[in-house]
CSV table of C-alpha atoms and ligand atoms in Angstrom, one decimal:
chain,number,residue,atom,x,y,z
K,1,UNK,CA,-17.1,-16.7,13.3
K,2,UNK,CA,-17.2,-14.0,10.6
K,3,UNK,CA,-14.5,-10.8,12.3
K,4,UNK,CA,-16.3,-7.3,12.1
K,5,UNK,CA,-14.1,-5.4,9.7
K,6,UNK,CA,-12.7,-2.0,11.1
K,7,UNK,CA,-12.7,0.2,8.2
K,8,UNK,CA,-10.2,3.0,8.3
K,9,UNK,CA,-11.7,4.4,5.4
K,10,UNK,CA,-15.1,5.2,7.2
K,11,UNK,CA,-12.9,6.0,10.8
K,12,UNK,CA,-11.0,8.6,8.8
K,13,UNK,CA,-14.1,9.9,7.0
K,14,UNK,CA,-15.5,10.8,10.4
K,15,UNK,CA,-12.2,12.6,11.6
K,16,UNK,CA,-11.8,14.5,8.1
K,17,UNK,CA,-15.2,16.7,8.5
K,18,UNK,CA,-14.2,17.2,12.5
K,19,UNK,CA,-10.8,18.2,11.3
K,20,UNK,CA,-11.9,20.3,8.8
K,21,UNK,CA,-14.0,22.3,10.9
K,22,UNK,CA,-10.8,22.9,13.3
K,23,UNK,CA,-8.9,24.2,10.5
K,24,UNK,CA,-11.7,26.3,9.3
K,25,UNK,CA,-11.5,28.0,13.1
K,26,UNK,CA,-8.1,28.7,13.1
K,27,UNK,CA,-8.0,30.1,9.3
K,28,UNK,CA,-10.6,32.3,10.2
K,29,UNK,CA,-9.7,33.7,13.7
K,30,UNK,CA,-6.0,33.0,13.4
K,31,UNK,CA,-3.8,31.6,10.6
K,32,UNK,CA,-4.3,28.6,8.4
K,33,UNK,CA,-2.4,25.9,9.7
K,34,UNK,CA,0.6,24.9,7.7
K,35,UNK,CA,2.8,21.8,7.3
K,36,UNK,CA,6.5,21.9,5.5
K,37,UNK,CA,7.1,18.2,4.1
K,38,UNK,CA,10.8,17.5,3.1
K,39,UNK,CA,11.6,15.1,0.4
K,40,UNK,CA,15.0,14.0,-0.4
K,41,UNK,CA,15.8,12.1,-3.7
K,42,UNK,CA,13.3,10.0,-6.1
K,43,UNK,CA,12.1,6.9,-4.5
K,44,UNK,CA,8.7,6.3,-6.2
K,45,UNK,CA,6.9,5.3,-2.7
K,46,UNK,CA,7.9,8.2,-1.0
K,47,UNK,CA,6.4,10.6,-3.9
K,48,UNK,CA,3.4,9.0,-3.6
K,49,UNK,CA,3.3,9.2,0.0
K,50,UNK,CA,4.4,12.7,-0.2
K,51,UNK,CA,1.5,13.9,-3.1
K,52,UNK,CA,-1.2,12.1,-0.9
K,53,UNK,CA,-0.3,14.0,2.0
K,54,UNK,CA,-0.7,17.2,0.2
K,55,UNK,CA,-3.4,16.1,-1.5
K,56,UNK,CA,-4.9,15.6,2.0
K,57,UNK,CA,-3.9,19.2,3.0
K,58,UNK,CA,-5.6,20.8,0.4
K,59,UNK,CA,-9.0,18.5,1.6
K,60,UNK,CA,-8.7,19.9,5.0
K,61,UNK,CA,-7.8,23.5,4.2
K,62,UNK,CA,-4.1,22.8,5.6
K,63,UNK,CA,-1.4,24.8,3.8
K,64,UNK,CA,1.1,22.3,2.6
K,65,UNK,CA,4.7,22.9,1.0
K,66,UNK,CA,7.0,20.6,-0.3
K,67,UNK,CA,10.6,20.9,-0.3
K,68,UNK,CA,12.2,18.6,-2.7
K,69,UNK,CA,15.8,18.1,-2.9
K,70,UNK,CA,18.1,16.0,-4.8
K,71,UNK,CA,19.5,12.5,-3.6
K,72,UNK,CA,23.1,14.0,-3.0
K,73,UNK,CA,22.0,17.1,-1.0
K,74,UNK,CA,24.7,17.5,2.1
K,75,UNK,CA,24.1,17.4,5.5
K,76,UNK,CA,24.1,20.5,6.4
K,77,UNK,CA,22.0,21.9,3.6
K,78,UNK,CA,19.3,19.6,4.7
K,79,UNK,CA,20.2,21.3,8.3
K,80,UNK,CA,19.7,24.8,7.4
K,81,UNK,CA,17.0,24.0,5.5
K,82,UNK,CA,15.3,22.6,8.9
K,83,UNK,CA,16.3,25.3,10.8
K,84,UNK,CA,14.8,27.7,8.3
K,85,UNK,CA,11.2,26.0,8.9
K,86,UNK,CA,11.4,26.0,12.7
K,87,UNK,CA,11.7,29.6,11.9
K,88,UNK,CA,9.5,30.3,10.0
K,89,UNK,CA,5.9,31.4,12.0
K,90,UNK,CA,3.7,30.3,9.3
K,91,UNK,CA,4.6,26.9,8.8
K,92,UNK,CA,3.4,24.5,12.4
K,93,UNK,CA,4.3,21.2,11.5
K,94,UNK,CA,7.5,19.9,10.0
K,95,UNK,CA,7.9,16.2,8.3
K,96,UNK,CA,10.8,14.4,6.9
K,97,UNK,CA,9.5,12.0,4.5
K,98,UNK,CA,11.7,8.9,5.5
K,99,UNK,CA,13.9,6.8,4.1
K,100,UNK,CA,16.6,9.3,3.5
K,101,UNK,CA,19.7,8.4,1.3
K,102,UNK,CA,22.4,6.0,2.9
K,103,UNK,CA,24.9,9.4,3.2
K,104,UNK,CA,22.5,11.6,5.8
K,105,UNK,CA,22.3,11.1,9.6
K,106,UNK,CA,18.7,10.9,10.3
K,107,UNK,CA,19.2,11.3,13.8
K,108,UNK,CA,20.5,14.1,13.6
K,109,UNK,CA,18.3,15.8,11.1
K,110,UNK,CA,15.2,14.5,13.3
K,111,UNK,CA,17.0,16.2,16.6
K,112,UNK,CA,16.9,19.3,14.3
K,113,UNK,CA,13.1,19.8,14.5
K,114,UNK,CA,11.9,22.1,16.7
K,115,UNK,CA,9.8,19.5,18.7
K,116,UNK,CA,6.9,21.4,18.4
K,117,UNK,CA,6.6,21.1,15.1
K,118,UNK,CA,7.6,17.3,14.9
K,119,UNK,CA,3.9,16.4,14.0
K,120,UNK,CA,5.6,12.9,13.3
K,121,UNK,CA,6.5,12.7,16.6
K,122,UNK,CA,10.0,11.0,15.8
K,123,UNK,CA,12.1,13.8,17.9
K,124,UNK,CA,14.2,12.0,20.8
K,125,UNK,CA,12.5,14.4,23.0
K,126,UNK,CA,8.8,13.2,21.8
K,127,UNK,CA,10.1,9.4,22.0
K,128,UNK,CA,10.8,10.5,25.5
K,129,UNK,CA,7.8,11.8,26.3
K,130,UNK,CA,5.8,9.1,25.0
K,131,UNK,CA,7.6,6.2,26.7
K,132,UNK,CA,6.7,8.4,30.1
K,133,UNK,CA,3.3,8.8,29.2
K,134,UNK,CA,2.6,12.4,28.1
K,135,UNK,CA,3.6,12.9,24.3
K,136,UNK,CA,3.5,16.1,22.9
K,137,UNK,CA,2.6,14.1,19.4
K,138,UNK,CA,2.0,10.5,19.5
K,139,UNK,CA,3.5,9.1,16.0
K,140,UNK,CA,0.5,8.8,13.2
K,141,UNK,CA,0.4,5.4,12.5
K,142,UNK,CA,-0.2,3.6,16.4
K,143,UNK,CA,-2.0,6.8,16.9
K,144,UNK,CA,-4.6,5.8,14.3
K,145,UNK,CA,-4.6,2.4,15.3
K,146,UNK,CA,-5.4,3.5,19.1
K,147,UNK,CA,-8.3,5.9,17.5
K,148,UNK,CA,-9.8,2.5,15.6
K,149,UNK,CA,-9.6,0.3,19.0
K,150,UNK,CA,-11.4,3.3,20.8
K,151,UNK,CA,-13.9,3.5,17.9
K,152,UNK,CA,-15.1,-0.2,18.5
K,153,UNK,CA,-14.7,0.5,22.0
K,154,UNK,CA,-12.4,-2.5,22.1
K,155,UNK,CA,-11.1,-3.2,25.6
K,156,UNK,CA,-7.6,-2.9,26.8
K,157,UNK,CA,-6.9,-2.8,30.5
K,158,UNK,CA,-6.0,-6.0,31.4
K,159,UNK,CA,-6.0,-7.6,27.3
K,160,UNK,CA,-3.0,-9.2,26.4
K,161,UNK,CA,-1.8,-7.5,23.4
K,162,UNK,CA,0.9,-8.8,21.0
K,163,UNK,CA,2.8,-6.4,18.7
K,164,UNK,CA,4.9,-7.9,16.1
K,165,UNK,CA,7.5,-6.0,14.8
K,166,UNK,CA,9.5,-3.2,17.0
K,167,UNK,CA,10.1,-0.4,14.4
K,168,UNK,CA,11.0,3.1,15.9
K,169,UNK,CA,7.8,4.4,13.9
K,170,UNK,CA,5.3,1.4,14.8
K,171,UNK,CA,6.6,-1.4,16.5
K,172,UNK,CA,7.9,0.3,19.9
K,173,UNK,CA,5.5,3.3,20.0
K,174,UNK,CA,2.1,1.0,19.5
K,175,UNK,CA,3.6,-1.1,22.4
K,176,UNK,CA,3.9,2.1,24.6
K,177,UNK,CA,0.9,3.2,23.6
K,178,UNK,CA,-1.4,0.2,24.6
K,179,UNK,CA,1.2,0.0,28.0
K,180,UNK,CA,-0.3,3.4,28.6
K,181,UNK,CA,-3.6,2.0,28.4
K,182,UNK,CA,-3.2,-0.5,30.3
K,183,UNK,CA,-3.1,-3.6,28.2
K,184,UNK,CA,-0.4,-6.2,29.0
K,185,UNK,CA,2.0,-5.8,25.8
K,186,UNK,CA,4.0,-9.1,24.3
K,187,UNK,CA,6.3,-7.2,21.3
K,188,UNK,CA,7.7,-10.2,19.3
K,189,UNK,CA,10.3,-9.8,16.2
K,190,UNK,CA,12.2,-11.4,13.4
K,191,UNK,CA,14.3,-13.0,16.4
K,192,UNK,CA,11.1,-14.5,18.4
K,193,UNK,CA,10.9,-18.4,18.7
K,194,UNK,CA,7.5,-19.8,18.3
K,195,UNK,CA,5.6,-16.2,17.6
K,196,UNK,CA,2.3,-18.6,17.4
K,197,UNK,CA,2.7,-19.3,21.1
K,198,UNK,CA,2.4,-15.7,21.9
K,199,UNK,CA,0.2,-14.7,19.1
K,200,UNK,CA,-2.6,-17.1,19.8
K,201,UNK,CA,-2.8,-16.3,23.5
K,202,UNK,CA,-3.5,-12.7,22.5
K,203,UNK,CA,-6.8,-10.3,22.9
K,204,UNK,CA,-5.0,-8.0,20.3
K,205,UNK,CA,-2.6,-8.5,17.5
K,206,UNK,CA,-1.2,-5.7,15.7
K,207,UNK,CA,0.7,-6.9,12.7
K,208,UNK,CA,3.5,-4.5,11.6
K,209,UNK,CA,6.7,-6.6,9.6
K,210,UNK,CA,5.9,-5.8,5.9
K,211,UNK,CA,5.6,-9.6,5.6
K,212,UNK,CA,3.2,-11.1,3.7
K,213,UNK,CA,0.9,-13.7,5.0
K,214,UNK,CA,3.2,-13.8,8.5
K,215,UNK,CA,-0.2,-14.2,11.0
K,216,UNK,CA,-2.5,-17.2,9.9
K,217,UNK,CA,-5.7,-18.3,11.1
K,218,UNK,CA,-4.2,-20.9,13.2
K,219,UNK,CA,-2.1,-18.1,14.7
K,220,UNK,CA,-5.6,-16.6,16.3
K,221,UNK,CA,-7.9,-16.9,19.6
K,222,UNK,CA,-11.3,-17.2,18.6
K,223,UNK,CA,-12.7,-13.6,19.0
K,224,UNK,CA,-9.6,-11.9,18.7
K,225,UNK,CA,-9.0,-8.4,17.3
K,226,UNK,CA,-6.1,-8.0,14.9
K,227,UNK,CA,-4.9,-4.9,13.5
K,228,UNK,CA,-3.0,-5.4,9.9
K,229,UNK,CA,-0.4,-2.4,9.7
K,230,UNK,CA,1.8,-3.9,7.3
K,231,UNK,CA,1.6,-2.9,3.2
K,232,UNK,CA,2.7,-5.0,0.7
K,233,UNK,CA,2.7,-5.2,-3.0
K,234,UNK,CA,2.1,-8.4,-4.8
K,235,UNK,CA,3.9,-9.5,-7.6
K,236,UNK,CA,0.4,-8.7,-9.6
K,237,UNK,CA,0.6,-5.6,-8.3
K,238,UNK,CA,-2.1,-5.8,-5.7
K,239,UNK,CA,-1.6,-3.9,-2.1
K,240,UNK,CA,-1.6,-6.4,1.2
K,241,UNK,CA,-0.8,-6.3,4.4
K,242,UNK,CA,0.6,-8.9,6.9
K,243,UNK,CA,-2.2,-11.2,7.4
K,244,UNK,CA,-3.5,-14.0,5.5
K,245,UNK,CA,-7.3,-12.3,5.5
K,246,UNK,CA,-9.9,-14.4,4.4
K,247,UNK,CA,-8.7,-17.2,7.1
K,248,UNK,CA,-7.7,-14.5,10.2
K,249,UNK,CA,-11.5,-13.3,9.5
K,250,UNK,CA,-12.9,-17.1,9.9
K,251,UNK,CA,-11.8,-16.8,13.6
K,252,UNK,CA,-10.9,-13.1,14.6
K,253,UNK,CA,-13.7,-11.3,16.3
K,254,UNK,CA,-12.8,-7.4,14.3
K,255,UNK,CA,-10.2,-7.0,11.7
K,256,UNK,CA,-8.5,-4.2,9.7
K,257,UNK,CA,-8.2,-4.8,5.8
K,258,UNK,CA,-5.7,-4.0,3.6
K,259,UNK,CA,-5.9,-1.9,1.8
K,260,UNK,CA,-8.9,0.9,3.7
K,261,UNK,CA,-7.4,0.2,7.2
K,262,UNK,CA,-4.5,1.5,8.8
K,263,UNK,CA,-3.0,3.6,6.0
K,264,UNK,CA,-6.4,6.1,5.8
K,265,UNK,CA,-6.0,6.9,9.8
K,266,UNK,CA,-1.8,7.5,9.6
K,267,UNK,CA,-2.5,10.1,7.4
K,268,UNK,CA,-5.7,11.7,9.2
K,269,UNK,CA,-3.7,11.5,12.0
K,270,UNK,CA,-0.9,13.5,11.0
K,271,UNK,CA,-3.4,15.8,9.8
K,272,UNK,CA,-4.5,15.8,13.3
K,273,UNK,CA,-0.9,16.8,14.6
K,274,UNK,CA,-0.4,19.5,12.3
K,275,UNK,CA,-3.9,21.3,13.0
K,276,UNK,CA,-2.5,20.6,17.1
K,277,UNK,CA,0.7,22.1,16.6
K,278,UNK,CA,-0.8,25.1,15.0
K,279,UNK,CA,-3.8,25.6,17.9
K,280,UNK,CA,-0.7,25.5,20.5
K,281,UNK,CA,1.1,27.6,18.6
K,282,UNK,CA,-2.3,30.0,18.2
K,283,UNK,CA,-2.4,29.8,22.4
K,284,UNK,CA,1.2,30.6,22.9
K,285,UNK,CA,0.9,33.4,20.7
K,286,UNK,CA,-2.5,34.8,22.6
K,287,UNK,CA,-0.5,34.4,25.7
K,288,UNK,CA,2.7,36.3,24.3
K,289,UNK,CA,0.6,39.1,23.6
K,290,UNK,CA,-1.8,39.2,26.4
K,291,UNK,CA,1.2,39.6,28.7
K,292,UNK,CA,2.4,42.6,26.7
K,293,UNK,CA,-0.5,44.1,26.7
K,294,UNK,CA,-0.1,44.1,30.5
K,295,UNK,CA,3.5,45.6,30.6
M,301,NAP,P1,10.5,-2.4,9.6
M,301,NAP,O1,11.3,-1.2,10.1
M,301,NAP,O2,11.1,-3.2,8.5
M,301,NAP,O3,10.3,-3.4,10.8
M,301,NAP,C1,9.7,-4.7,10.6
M,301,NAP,C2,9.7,-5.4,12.0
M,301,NAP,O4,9.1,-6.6,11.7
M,301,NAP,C3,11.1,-5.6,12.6
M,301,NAP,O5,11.0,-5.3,13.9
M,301,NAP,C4,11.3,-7.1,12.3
M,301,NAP,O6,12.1,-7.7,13.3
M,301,NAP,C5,9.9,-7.6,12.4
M,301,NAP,N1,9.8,-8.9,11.6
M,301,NAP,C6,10.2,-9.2,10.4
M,301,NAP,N2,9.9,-10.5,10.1
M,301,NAP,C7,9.4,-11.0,11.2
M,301,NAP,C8,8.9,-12.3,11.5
M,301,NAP,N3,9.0,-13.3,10.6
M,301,NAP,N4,8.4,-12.5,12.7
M,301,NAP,C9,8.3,-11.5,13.6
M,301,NAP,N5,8.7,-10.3,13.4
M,301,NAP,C10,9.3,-10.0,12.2
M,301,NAP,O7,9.1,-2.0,9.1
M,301,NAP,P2,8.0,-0.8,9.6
M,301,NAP,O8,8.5,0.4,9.1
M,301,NAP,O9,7.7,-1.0,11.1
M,301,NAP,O10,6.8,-1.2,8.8
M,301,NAP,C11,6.1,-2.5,8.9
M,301,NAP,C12,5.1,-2.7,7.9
M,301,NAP,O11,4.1,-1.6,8.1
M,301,NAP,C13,5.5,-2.5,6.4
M,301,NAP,O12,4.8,-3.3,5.6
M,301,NAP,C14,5.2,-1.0,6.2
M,301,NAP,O13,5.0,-0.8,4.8
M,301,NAP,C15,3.9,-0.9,6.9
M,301,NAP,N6,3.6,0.5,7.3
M,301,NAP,C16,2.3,0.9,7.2
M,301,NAP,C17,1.9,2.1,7.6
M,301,NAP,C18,0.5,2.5,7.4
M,301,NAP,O14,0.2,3.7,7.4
M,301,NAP,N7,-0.4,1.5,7.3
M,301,NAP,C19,2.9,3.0,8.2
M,301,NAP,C20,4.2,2.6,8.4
M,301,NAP,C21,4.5,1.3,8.0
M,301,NAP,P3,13.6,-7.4,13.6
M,301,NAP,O15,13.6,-6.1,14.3
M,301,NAP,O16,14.1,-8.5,14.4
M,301,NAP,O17,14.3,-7.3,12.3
């Protein structure tokens, strides 16, 4: 069996013109939507991420702003500073572009989002939500992996589903997101005896452990999908993920590649939450001042 290879890339294409065309309404009848990202210190990956995602914004039409601060900012500046964008009317979505240095509580600087603007949807309150089923935002990167399995109209009421890894920003989400769904969800980590036993009875495998090569083809049920979140960089220099490809695709029946597959839809998707928060804020706006209008 040669997998069918879920392309992000083309996925995200798709949701970029719809997207675009939502912004577009709102600018013209409304506001342009706007997202604040917060940057603390210089690591290199999170730059990147950071430009890309306002690279993205400028695509769409989004207004984007960066707030860069130095590594040794204090905890409360980094407070204010979040309580000055929840604040502030123009801007709807707020990120905090993780990791954040070793000194800062990011639970506490995450609790300090208004949680309609946490278009990451990392806020207690949205973790909340989402493990009872109705999430203001569902976190980017299961959210774009849910959009992919809906795309190939994959089934999953009643598929067994095995996530690896149990992060707070993939691991546990995308488990409560195919739950919600109705697929029977196996979450394995670094702690899990014999992950082959669980991996090879899945219907689904979503790889996310930033380990290279973890799931082999021997891992796999003929026909399976498997979604590779992970993204790693080879000692050449070369991006992977957490699947050893060209024997996962020998047996799988769809796979994601790395790079084009996950990472394209985690940003679209956060795109997505941003041009939400903004239409909600657009209807609670109409509301405010239809009822004064009244008085
Ligand atoms: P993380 O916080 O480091 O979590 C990794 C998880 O993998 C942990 O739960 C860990 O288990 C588990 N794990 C590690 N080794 C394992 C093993 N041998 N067997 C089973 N489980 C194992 O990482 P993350 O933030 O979730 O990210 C995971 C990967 O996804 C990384 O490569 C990251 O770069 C990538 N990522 C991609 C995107 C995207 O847009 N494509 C977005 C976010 C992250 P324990 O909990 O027991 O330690």
């Amino acid at each position: 069996m040669n997998a069918i290879i879920i392309s992000g890339s083309t996925i995200a294409g798709k949701f970029r013109e719809e997207l675009k065309q939502r912004v577009k309404t709102l600018t013209e009848t409304w506001m342009q939507p706007g997202l604040a990202v917060i940057l603390v210190g210089d690591n290199p990956a999170s730059r990147v991420y950071v430009r890309n995602k306002a690279k993205t914004c400028d695509e769409l039409g989004i207004r984007s702003e960066v707030f860069s601060f130095p590594g040794d900012i204090s905890q409360k500046a980094l407070l204010q500073q979040i309580q000055d964008l929840n604040a502030n009317t123009e801007i709807h979505g707020i990120l905090v572009q993780l990791p954040l240095p070793g000194h800062i509580h990011i639970d506490e600087i995450i609790a300090a989002i208004a949680i309609e603007k946490d278009v990451d949807g990392f806020h207690p309150c949205n973790v909340g939500a989402l493990a009872a089923g109705h999430a203001l935002f569902h976190p980017c990167t299961p959210f774009g992996v849910m959009k992919m399995l809906a795309e190939f109209n994959i089934p999953l009421q009643g598929q067994h589903a095995v996530v690896v890894g149990r992060s707070n920003i993939v691991g546990k989400p995308m488990a409560l997101m195919l739950l919600e769904k109705g697929a029977t969800v196996t979450v394995c980590t670094s702690r899990t005896r014999d992950l082959a036993s669980h991996t090879r009875n899945a219907d689904i495998i979503v790889m996310a452990t930033g380990k290279v090569n973890l799931l082999t083809g021997d891992m796999v049920k003929p026909g399976a999908t498997v979604i590779d979140v992970g993204i790693n960089r080879l000692p050449d220099g070369r991006l992977c993920g957490d699947v050893e490809f060209s024997g996962v695709k020998e047996k799988a029946g769809y796979i994601t590649p790395v790079p084009g597959g996950v990472g394209p839809m985690t940003i679209v998707m956060l795109m997505n939450n941003t041009i939400e928060a903004a239409e909600r804020a657009r209807a609670t706006a109409q509301a405010v001042a239809r009822q004064s209008s009244m008085q």
